[in-house]
Amino acid sequence: MSKRYVLALDEGSSSARAILVDPDGRIVSESATPIKARFPSTGWVELDPWDLWNAAKGAMDRTMAQAGVTASDIAAVGVTTHRETCLIWDRQTGQPVYNAIMWMSKQTDDIVARWSADGLDGQIRARTGLRNDSFFSAGKLAWLLEHVPDVRRRAQLGELAAGTVETWLLWNLTGGRSHLTDPSSASRTALFNIGECKWDEWLCAAYGIPMELLPEVVPSDSCFGYLDAAVLPGGHAASVPVMAILADQQAGLFGQACLEAGSAKNTYGTAGVLTVNVGDAPLIVDGMTSSVAWTLGGRTTYEAEGVVFHSGQTLHWLRDKMRAIDSSESSEALAASVPDNGGVYFVPAFAGLCDPHWDRNVRGAIVGLTLETGIEHVVRAALEAMAYQTRDNIDALARGGMRIPTLKVDGGGIANDFLCQFQADILGIAVHRPHGLERTALGVAHVAGSGVGLWNGADDIAASWRVERVFEPAMSETRREELYAGWQDAVTAARGLPLRKPSSQILPADNQPLLVAR
């Protein structure tokens, strides 16, 4: 059988998914493996690096076994991963020096506060399009250098490699031969100069992060190396190229065929992210971040985006911690069982508020409770919060001069009709849900397949995008603004709660240092 499939690996912060795409652009097999976070201290969130790799490897193996294909059938591989999470490992052994520090972790708060006191905020914003915030990778790398024994010395000697999750997966996919990333992923680290499209030497020096740690940045449609022979079943893996790397939100933007300036999509995953194509130059909008969308065919496209930390994760919290629902899917029927939220608002600021507020000290809150409040009202408020947070960012975008006429949506949350309809109602614009929910994986698959001649990336992804359902706003403007005003009041109330106590910066005893068996 000739090589005719593209294997796309899509690793988020809670699961790794692998899909197999045929020459017609159809998903013929897919599998997912869950990933569990670690919480070693208050406000700290970490991931075992080997869990990240083993979850990806397991998903790939099952996906290929289900389709009955081997490495000899794979034309190319594409990789897309969640962003900002980062780690450091030994270049010779591949052994991580410590856990991967996840995007939502707050153990770097003292470091970013120090950088702010040093007057770096303006330079970080101007150079990277991001903010000086513990959300991004720079503070995490600095924390590892400052708190894990002997790491700084070894980094300066060139013994260690660093990267975000796509770089770690690529390292393992290629048997340690490729230490690379792409501009979309690099632009979410707060180490990357988005105007010059390269690592910012001035910022790295100011942070105290040795440039020797960092991967080389190459275009998103490069050949990133070839799979190690042991990675895929059936032999010949060493002839399978990795032909695309894109950060997950940027891959979703491409997969949703948002190829023109002004086109936008919102992802409802663990986090929620509004992403809009802004064309061939960065656009800095108050309350949002600016990043590279992709570098394809020698041309760099930029995006503006608004991130909310907790979207689908709010439902996971209700399921796993509160035992309020049996599954995320059951939330739709429960929310629809009451005519409205009963005046209840859920502000899911478990790790603070991200765009457009940027207040990491906010605590989560449920406000408006009465004796008539039932769990159905709380669940409905949790779903509504996902839509309110999206409006927060779309309003910020409008204030920056860019209005969105329609919104494409993706992510696991959009299977929920209640959420999609409420999103249209609270925005007052149509929400377009596509056929197939795996637009992120399809996006990177099309870039990878284009690199080996299977497709013409932009044209074919646009042709493959089809609307499954359009949700038109059905709510009156008066009701819309009344509900949104209630949300804004709830956010104000949450921001008025006492500040969080700062996390200890002492490395927990059970993590000194991390030594895990491969």
CSV table of N, CA and C in Angstrom, one decimal, residues 136-274:
chain,number,residue,atom,x,y,z
A,136,PHE,N,2.7,32.6,30.9
A,136,PHE,CA,3.6,32.3,29.8
A,136,PHE,C,4.9,31.6,30.3
A,137,SER,N,5.6,31.1,29.3
A,137,SER,CA,6.7,30.1,29.5
A,137,SER,C,7.9,30.7,30.2
A,138,ALA,N,8.2,32.0,29.9
A,138,ALA,CA,9.5,32.6,30.4
A,138,ALA,C,9.7,32.4,31.9
A,139,GLY,N,8.6,32.8,32.7
A,139,GLY,CA,8.8,32.6,34.1
A,139,GLY,C,9.0,31.2,34.6
A,140,LYS,N,8.4,30.3,33.8
A,140,LYS,CA,8.5,28.9,34.2
A,140,LYS,C,9.9,28.4,34.0
A,141,LEU,N,10.5,28.8,32.8
A,141,LEU,CA,11.9,28.4,32.6
A,141,LEU,C,12.8,29.0,33.7
A,142,ALA,N,12.6,30.3,34.0
A,142,ALA,CA,13.4,31.0,35.0
A,142,ALA,C,13.2,30.2,36.4
A,143,TRP,N,12.0,29.8,36.7
A,143,TRP,CA,11.8,29.1,38.0
A,143,TRP,C,12.6,27.8,38.0
A,144,LEU,N,12.6,27.0,36.9
A,144,LEU,CA,13.4,25.8,36.9
A,144,LEU,C,14.9,26.1,37.0
A,145,LEU,N,15.3,27.1,36.4
A,145,LEU,CA,16.7,27.5,36.5
A,145,LEU,C,17.1,27.9,37.9
A,146,GLU,N,16.2,28.5,38.6
A,146,GLU,CA,16.4,29.1,39.9
A,146,GLU,C,16.2,28.1,41.1
A,147,HIS,N,15.3,27.1,40.8
A,147,HIS,CA,14.9,26.2,42.0
A,147,HIS,C,15.3,24.8,41.9
A,148,VAL,N,15.6,24.3,40.7
A,148,VAL,CA,16.0,22.9,40.6
A,148,VAL,C,17.5,22.8,40.6
A,149,PRO,N,18.1,22.0,41.6
A,149,PRO,CA,19.5,22.0,41.8
A,149,PRO,C,20.3,21.7,40.5
A,150,ASP,N,21.4,22.5,40.3
A,150,ASP,CA,22.4,22.3,39.3
A,150,ASP,C,21.9,22.6,37.9
A,151,VAL,N,20.7,23.0,37.7
A,151,VAL,CA,20.1,23.2,36.4
A,151,VAL,C,20.8,24.4,35.7
A,152,ARG,N,21.0,25.5,36.4
A,152,ARG,CA,21.6,26.6,35.7
A,152,ARG,C,23.0,26.3,35.2
A,153,ARG,N,23.8,25.7,36.0
A,153,ARG,CA,25.2,25.4,35.6
A,153,ARG,C,25.2,24.5,34.4
A,154,ARG,N,24.3,23.5,34.4
A,154,ARG,CA,24.3,22.5,33.3
A,154,ARG,C,23.7,23.2,32.0
A,155,ALA,N,22.8,24.1,32.2
A,155,ALA,CA,22.2,24.8,31.1
A,155,ALA,C,23.3,25.7,30.4
A,156,GLN,N,24.1,26.3,31.2
A,156,GLN,CA,25.2,27.2,30.7
A,156,GLN,C,26.2,26.4,30.0
A,157,LEU,N,26.4,25.1,30.3
A,157,LEU,CA,27.4,24.2,29.7
A,157,LEU,C,26.8,23.6,28.4
A,158,GLY,N,25.5,23.8,28.1
A,158,GLY,CA,24.9,23.3,26.9
A,158,GLY,C,24.4,21.8,27.1
A,159,GLU,N,24.3,21.4,28.3
A,159,GLU,CA,24.0,20.0,28.6
A,159,GLU,C,22.5,19.7,28.5
A,160,LEU,N,21.7,20.8,28.6
A,160,LEU,CA,20.2,20.7,28.8
A,160,LEU,C,19.5,21.3,27.6
A,161,ALA,N,18.3,20.8,27.3
A,161,ALA,CA,17.4,21.4,26.3
A,161,ALA,C,16.1,21.8,27.0
A,162,ALA,N,15.5,22.8,26.4
A,162,ALA,CA,14.2,23.3,26.9
A,162,ALA,C,13.2,23.4,25.8
A,163,GLY,N,12.0,23.4,26.2
A,163,GLY,CA,11.0,23.6,25.1
A,163,GLY,C,9.6,23.5,25.7
A,164,THR,N,8.6,24.0,24.9
A,164,THR,CA,7.2,23.7,25.2
A,164,THR,C,6.8,22.3,24.8
A,165,VAL,N,5.6,22.0,24.9
A,165,VAL,CA,5.2,20.6,24.8
A,165,VAL,C,5.5,20.0,23.4
A,166,GLU,N,5.3,20.8,22.3
A,166,GLU,CA,5.5,20.3,21.0
A,166,GLU,C,7.0,20.0,20.8
A,167,THR,N,7.9,20.7,21.4
A,167,THR,CA,9.3,20.5,21.2
A,167,THR,C,9.7,19.2,22.0
A,168,TRP,N,9.1,19.0,23.1
A,168,TRP,CA,9.4,17.7,23.9
A,168,TRP,C,8.8,16.5,23.1
A,169,LEU,N,7.6,16.6,22.5
A,169,LEU,CA,7.1,15.5,21.8
A,169,LEU,C,8.0,15.2,20.5
A,170,LEU,N,8.4,16.3,19.8
A,170,LEU,CA,9.2,16.2,18.6
A,170,LEU,C,10.5,15.5,19.0
A,171,TRP,N,11.1,15.9,20.1
A,171,TRP,CA,12.4,15.3,20.6
A,171,TRP,C,12.2,13.7,20.7
A,172,ASN,N,11.1,13.3,21.3
A,172,ASN,CA,10.8,11.9,21.5
A,172,ASN,C,10.4,11.2,20.2
A,173,LEU,N,9.6,11.9,19.3
A,173,LEU,CA,9.3,11.3,18.1
A,173,LEU,C,10.5,11.0,17.2
A,174,THR,N,11.5,11.9,17.3
A,174,THR,CA,12.7,11.7,16.4
A,174,THR,C,13.8,11.1,17.1
A,175,GLY,N,13.6,10.5,18.3
A,175,GLY,CA,14.7,9.8,19.0
A,175,GLY,C,15.8,10.8,19.5
A,176,GLY,N,15.4,12.0,19.8
A,176,GLY,CA,16.3,13.0,20.3
A,176,GLY,C,17.1,13.7,19.2
A,177,ARG,N,16.8,13.6,18.0
A,177,ARG,CA,17.5,14.2,16.9
A,177,ARG,C,17.1,15.6,16.6
A,178,SER,N,15.8,16.0,16.9
A,178,SER,CA,15.3,17.3,16.5
A,178,SER,C,14.9,18.1,17.8
A,179,HIS,N,15.5,19.3,17.9
A,179,HIS,CA,15.2,20.2,19.0
A,179,HIS,C,14.8,21.5,18.3
A,180,LEU,N,13.5,21.5,17.9
A,180,LEU,CA,12.9,22.6,17.0
A,180,LEU,C,11.6,23.0,17.5
A,181,THR,N,11.2,24.2,17.1
A,181,THR,CA,9.8,24.6,17.3
A,181,THR,C,9.4,25.5,16.1
A,182,ASP,N,8.2,26.0,16.1
A,182,ASP,CA,7.7,26.9,15.0
A,182,ASP,C,7.4,28.3,15.6
A,183,PRO,N,7.2,29.3,14.8
A,183,PRO,CA,6.9,30.6,15.3
A,183,PRO,C,5.6,30.7,16.1
A,184,SER,N,4.6,30.0,15.8
A,184,SER,CA,3.3,30.0,16.5
A,184,SER,C,3.5,29.6,17.9
A,185,SER,N,4.2,28.5,18.1
A,185,SER,CA,4.5,28.0,19.5
A,185,SER,C,5.4,28.9,20.2
A,186,ALA,N,6.5,29.4,19.6
A,186,ALA,CA,7.5,30.2,20.2
A,186,ALA,C,6.9,31.5,20.6
A,187,SER,N,5.9,32.0,19.9
A,187,SER,CA,5.3,33.3,20.2
A,187,SER,C,4.5,33.4,21.4
A,188,ARG,N,4.3,32.2,22.1
A,188,ARG,CA,3.5,32.2,23.3
A,188,ARG,C,4.4,32.0,24.6
A,189,THR,N,5.7,32.2,24.4
A,189,THR,CA,6.6,31.9,25.5
A,189,THR,C,7.0,33.2,26.3
A,190,ALA,N,6.8,34.4,25.7
A,190,ALA,CA,7.3,35.7,26.2
A,190,ALA,C,8.8,35.7,26.1
A,191,LEU,N,9.4,34.9,25.2
A,191,LEU,CA,10.8,35.0,24.9
A,191,LEU,C,11.0,35.3,23.4
A,192,PHE,N,10.0,35.5,22.6
A,192,PHE,CA,10.0,35.5,21.2
A,192,PHE,C,9.6,36.9,20.7
A,193,ASN,N,10.5,37.5,19.9
A,193,ASN,CA,10.2,38.9,19.3
A,193,ASN,C,9.3,38.7,18.1
A,194,ILE,N,8.0,39.0,18.2
A,194,ILE,CA,7.1,38.7,17.1
A,194,ILE,C,7.3,39.6,15.9
A,195,GLY,N,7.8,40.8,16.1
A,195,GLY,CA,8.1,41.6,14.9
A,195,GLY,C,9.3,41.1,14.1
A,196,GLU,N,10.3,40.6,14.8
A,196,GLU,CA,11.5,40.1,14.1
A,196,GLU,C,11.4,38.6,13.9
A,197,CYS,N,10.5,37.9,14.5
A,197,CYS,CA,10.3,36.4,14.3
A,197,CYS,C,11.6,35.7,14.7
A,198,LYS,N,12.1,36.0,15.9
A,198,LYS,CA,13.2,35.2,16.4
A,198,LYS,C,13.2,35.4,18.0
A,199,TRP,N,14.0,34.5,18.6
A,199,TRP,CA,14.2,34.6,20.0
A,199,TRP,C,14.8,36.0,20.3
A,200,ASP,N,14.3,36.6,21.4
A,200,ASP,CA,14.7,38.0,21.7
A,200,ASP,C,15.9,37.9,22.7
A,201,GLU,N,17.1,38.2,22.2
A,201,GLU,CA,18.3,38.1,23.0
A,201,GLU,C,18.3,39.0,24.2
A,202,TRP,N,17.7,40.2,24.0
A,202,TRP,CA,17.7,41.2,25.1
A,202,TRP,C,16.8,40.7,26.2
A,203,LEU,N,15.6,40.2,25.9
A,203,LEU,CA,14.8,39.7,27.0
A,203,LEU,C,15.4,38.5,27.6
A,204,CYS,N,15.9,37.6,26.9
A,204,CYS,CA,16.5,36.4,27.5
A,204,CYS,C,17.6,36.8,28.5
A,205,ALA,N,18.4,37.8,28.1
A,205,ALA,CA,19.4,38.2,29.0
A,205,ALA,C,18.8,38.9,30.3
A,206,ALA,N,17.7,39.6,30.1
A,206,ALA,CA,17.1,40.3,31.2
A,206,ALA,C,16.4,39.2,32.2
A,207,TYR,N,15.9,38.1,31.6
A,207,TYR,CA,15.3,37.1,32.4
A,207,TYR,C,16.4,36.2,33.0
A,208,GLY,N,17.6,36.2,32.5
A,208,GLY,CA,18.6,35.2,33.0
A,208,GLY,C,18.4,33.8,32.4
A,209,ILE,N,17.9,33.7,31.2
A,209,ILE,CA,17.6,32.4,30.5
A,209,ILE,C,18.7,32.2,29.4
A,210,PRO,N,19.6,31.2,29.6
A,210,PRO,CA,20.6,31.0,28.5
A,210,PRO,C,20.0,30.7,27.2
A,211,MET,N,20.4,31.3,26.1
A,211,MET,CA,19.9,31.0,24.8
A,211,MET,C,20.2,29.6,24.4
A,212,GLU,N,21.2,29.0,25.0
A,212,GLU,CA,21.6,27.6,24.6
A,212,GLU,C,20.5,26.6,24.9
A,213,LEU,N,19.6,27.0,25.8
A,213,LEU,CA,18.5,26.0,26.1
A,213,LEU,C,17.5,25.9,25.0
A,214,LEU,N,17.3,27.0,24.2
A,214,LEU,CA,16.1,27.1,23.4
A,214,LEU,C,16.2,26.4,22.1
A,215,PRO,N,15.1,25.9,21.6
A,215,PRO,CA,15.1,25.2,20.3
A,215,PRO,C,15.2,26.2,19.2
A,216,GLU,N,15.7,25.7,18.0
A,216,GLU,CA,15.7,26.5,16.8
A,216,GLU,C,14.3,26.7,16.3
A,217,VAL,N,14.0,27.9,15.9
A,217,VAL,CA,12.6,28.3,15.4
A,217,VAL,C,12.7,28.2,13.8
A,218,VAL,N,11.8,27.4,13.3
A,218,VAL,CA,11.8,27.2,11.8
A,218,VAL,C,10.3,27.4,11.4
A,219,PRO,N,10.0,27.6,10.1
A,219,PRO,CA,8.6,27.8,9.7
A,219,PRO,C,7.7,26.6,10.0
A,220,SER,N,6.4,26.9,10.1
A,220,SER,CA,5.5,25.9,10.6
A,220,SER,C,5.3,24.8,9.6
A,221,ASP,N,5.7,25.0,8.3
A,221,ASP,CA,5.6,23.9,7.3
A,221,ASP,C,6.9,23.4,7.0
A,222,SER,N,7.9,23.4,7.9
A,222,SER,CA,9.2,22.8,7.7
A,222,SER,C,9.1,21.3,7.8
A,223,CYS,N,10.2,20.6,7.3
A,223,CYS,CA,10.5,19.2,7.7
A,223,CYS,C,11.2,19.3,9.0
A,224,PHE,N,10.5,18.8,10.1
A,224,PHE,CA,11.1,18.9,11.4
A,224,PHE,C,11.9,17.7,11.8
A,225,GLY,N,12.1,16.8,10.9
A,225,GLY,CA,12.8,15.6,11.2
A,225,GLY,C,12.0,14.3,10.8
A,226,TYR,N,12.6,13.2,11.0
A,226,TYR,CA,12.0,11.9,10.7
A,226,TYR,C,11.8,11.1,12.0
A,227,LEU,N,10.7,10.3,12.0
A,227,LEU,CA,10.4,9.5,13.2
A,227,LEU,C,11.5,8.5,13.4
A,228,ASP,N,11.7,8.3,14.7
A,228,ASP,CA,12.6,7.2,15.1
A,228,ASP,C,12.0,5.9,14.7
A,229,ALA,N,12.8,4.9,14.3
A,229,ALA,CA,12.3,3.7,13.8
A,229,ALA,C,11.4,2.9,14.8
A,230,ALA,N,11.5,3.2,16.1
A,230,ALA,CA,10.8,2.5,17.1
A,230,ALA,C,9.4,3.1,17.5
A,231,VAL,N,9.1,4.3,16.9
A,231,VAL,CA,8.0,5.0,17.3
A,231,VAL,C,6.7,4.4,16.8
A,232,LEU,N,6.6,4.0,15.5
A,232,LEU,CA,5.4,3.5,15.0
A,232,LEU,C,5.5,2.0,14.6
A,233,PRO,N,4.4,1.3,14.7
A,233,PRO,CA,4.5,-0.2,14.3
A,233,PRO,C,4.7,-0.4,12.9
A,234,GLY,N,5.3,-1.5,12.5
A,234,GLY,CA,5.4,-1.9,11.1
A,234,GLY,C,6.7,-1.5,10.4
A,235,GLY,N,7.6,-0.9,11.1
A,235,GLY,CA,8.9,-0.6,10.5
A,235,GLY,C,8.8,0.6,9.6
A,236,HIS,N,9.9,1.0,9.0
A,236,HIS,CA,9.9,2.1,8.1
A,236,HIS,C,9.6,3.5,8.7
A,237,ALA,N,9.5,3.6,10.0
A,237,ALA,CA,9.1,4.8,10.6
A,237,ALA,C,10.2,5.9,10.4
A,238,ALA,N,11.4,5.4,10.2
A,238,ALA,CA,12.5,6.4,10.0
A,238,ALA,C,12.3,7.2,8.7
A,239,SER,N,11.5,6.7,7.8
A,239,SER,CA,11.2,7.4,6.5
A,239,SER,C,10.0,8.3,6.6
A,240,VAL,N,9.4,8.4,7.8
A,240,VAL,CA,8.1,9.2,8.0
A,240,VAL,C,8.5,10.6,8.5
A,241,PRO,N,8.3,11.7,7.7
A,241,PRO,CA,8.7,13.0,8.2
A,241,PRO,C,7.6,13.7,9.0
A,242,VAL,N,8.1,14.5,10.0
A,242,VAL,CA,7.2,15.4,10.7
A,242,VAL,C,7.2,16.7,9.9
A,243,MET,N,6.0,17.0,9.2
A,243,MET,CA,6.0,18.1,8.2
A,243,MET,C,5.2,19.3,8.7
A,244,ALA,N,4.8,19.3,9.9
A,244,ALA,CA,4.1,20.5,10.4
A,244,ALA,C,4.1,20.6,11.9
A,245,ILE,N,4.3,21.7,12.5
A,245,ILE,CA,4.1,22.0,13.9
A,245,ILE,C,3.3,23.3,14.0
A,246,LEU,N,2.2,23.3,14.7
A,246,LEU,CA,1.4,24.5,15.0
A,246,LEU,C,0.9,24.5,16.4
A,247,ALA,N,1.0,25.6,17.1
A,247,ALA,CA,0.3,25.7,18.4
A,247,ALA,C,-1.2,25.4,18.3
A,248,ASP,N,-1.8,24.9,19.3
A,248,ASP,CA,-3.2,24.4,19.1
A,248,ASP,C,-4.2,25.4,18.7
A,249,GLN,N,-4.2,26.6,19.3
A,249,GLN,CA,-5.1,27.6,18.9
A,249,GLN,C,-4.9,28.1,17.4
A,250,GLN,N,-3.7,28.2,17.1
A,250,GLN,CA,-3.4,28.6,15.7
A,250,GLN,C,-3.7,27.5,14.7
A,251,ALA,N,-3.5,26.2,15.1
A,251,ALA,CA,-3.9,25.1,14.2
A,251,ALA,C,-5.4,25.1,14.1
A,252,GLY,N,-6.2,25.5,15.2
A,252,GLY,CA,-7.6,25.5,15.1
A,252,GLY,C,-8.1,26.7,14.2
A,253,LEU,N,-7.3,27.8,14.2
A,253,LEU,CA,-7.7,28.9,13.4
A,253,LEU,C,-7.5,28.5,11.9
A,254,PHE,N,-6.4,27.8,11.6
A,254,PHE,CA,-6.2,27.3,10.2
A,254,PHE,C,-7.3,26.3,9.9
A,255,GLY,N,-7.5,25.4,10.8
A,255,GLY,CA,-8.5,24.3,10.5
A,255,GLY,C,-9.9,24.8,10.4
A,256,GLN,N,-10.2,25.9,11.0
A,256,GLN,CA,-11.5,26.6,10.8
A,256,GLN,C,-11.6,27.5,9.6
A,257,ALA,N,-10.5,27.4,8.8
A,257,ALA,CA,-10.5,28.2,7.5
A,257,ALA,C,-10.6,29.7,7.8
A,258,CYS,N,-10.1,30.2,8.9
A,258,CYS,CA,-10.0,31.6,9.2
A,258,CYS,C,-8.8,32.2,8.5
A,259,LEU,N,-8.8,32.3,7.2
A,259,LEU,CA,-7.6,32.6,6.4
A,259,LEU,C,-7.5,34.0,6.0
A,260,GLU,N,-8.5,34.8,6.3
A,260,GLU,CA,-8.5,36.2,6.0
A,260,GLU,C,-8.6,37.1,7.2
A,261,ALA,N,-8.0,38.2,7.1
A,261,ALA,CA,-8.0,39.2,8.3
A,261,ALA,C,-9.5,39.5,8.7
A,262,GLY,N,-9.7,39.4,10.0
A,262,GLY,CA,-11.1,39.6,10.5
A,262,GLY,C,-11.9,38.4,10.8
A,263,SER,N,-11.4,37.2,10.3
A,263,SER,CA,-12.2,36.0,10.5
A,263,SER,C,-11.7,35.4,11.9
A,264,ALA,N,-12.7,34.9,12.6
A,264,ALA,CA,-12.5,34.5,14.0
A,264,ALA,C,-13.1,33.2,14.4
A,265,LYS,N,-12.5,32.6,15.4
A,265,LYS,CA,-13.1,31.3,16.0
A,265,LYS,C,-12.9,31.4,17.5
A,266,ASN,N,-13.7,30.6,18.2
A,266,ASN,CA,-13.6,30.5,19.6
A,266,ASN,C,-13.5,29.0,19.9
A,267,THR,N,-12.6,28.6,20.7
A,267,THR,CA,-12.4,27.2,21.2
A,267,THR,C,-12.9,27.1,22.6
A,268,TYR,N,-13.7,26.0,22.8
A,268,TYR,CA,-14.2,25.7,24.2
A,268,TYR,C,-13.6,24.4,24.6
A,269,GLY,N,-12.4,24.5,25.1
A,269,GLY,CA,-11.7,23.3,25.6
A,269,GLY,C,-11.5,23.4,27.1
A,270,THR,N,-10.4,22.8,27.6
A,270,THR,CA,-10.1,23.0,29.0
A,270,THR,C,-10.1,24.5,29.4
A,271,ALA,N,-9.4,25.3,28.5
A,271,ALA,CA,-9.5,26.7,28.5
A,271,ALA,C,-10.4,27.2,27.4
A,272,GLY,N,-10.7,28.4,27.3
A,272,GLY,CA,-11.5,29.0,26.2
A,272,GLY,C,-10.6,30.0,25.5
A,273,VAL,N,-10.6,30.0,24.2
A,273,VAL,CA,-9.7,31.0,23.5
A,273,VAL,C,-10.4,31.5,22.3
A,274,LEU,N,-10.5,32.9,22.3
A,274,LEU,CA,-11.0,33.6,21.1
A,274,LEU,C,-9.7,33.9,20.2
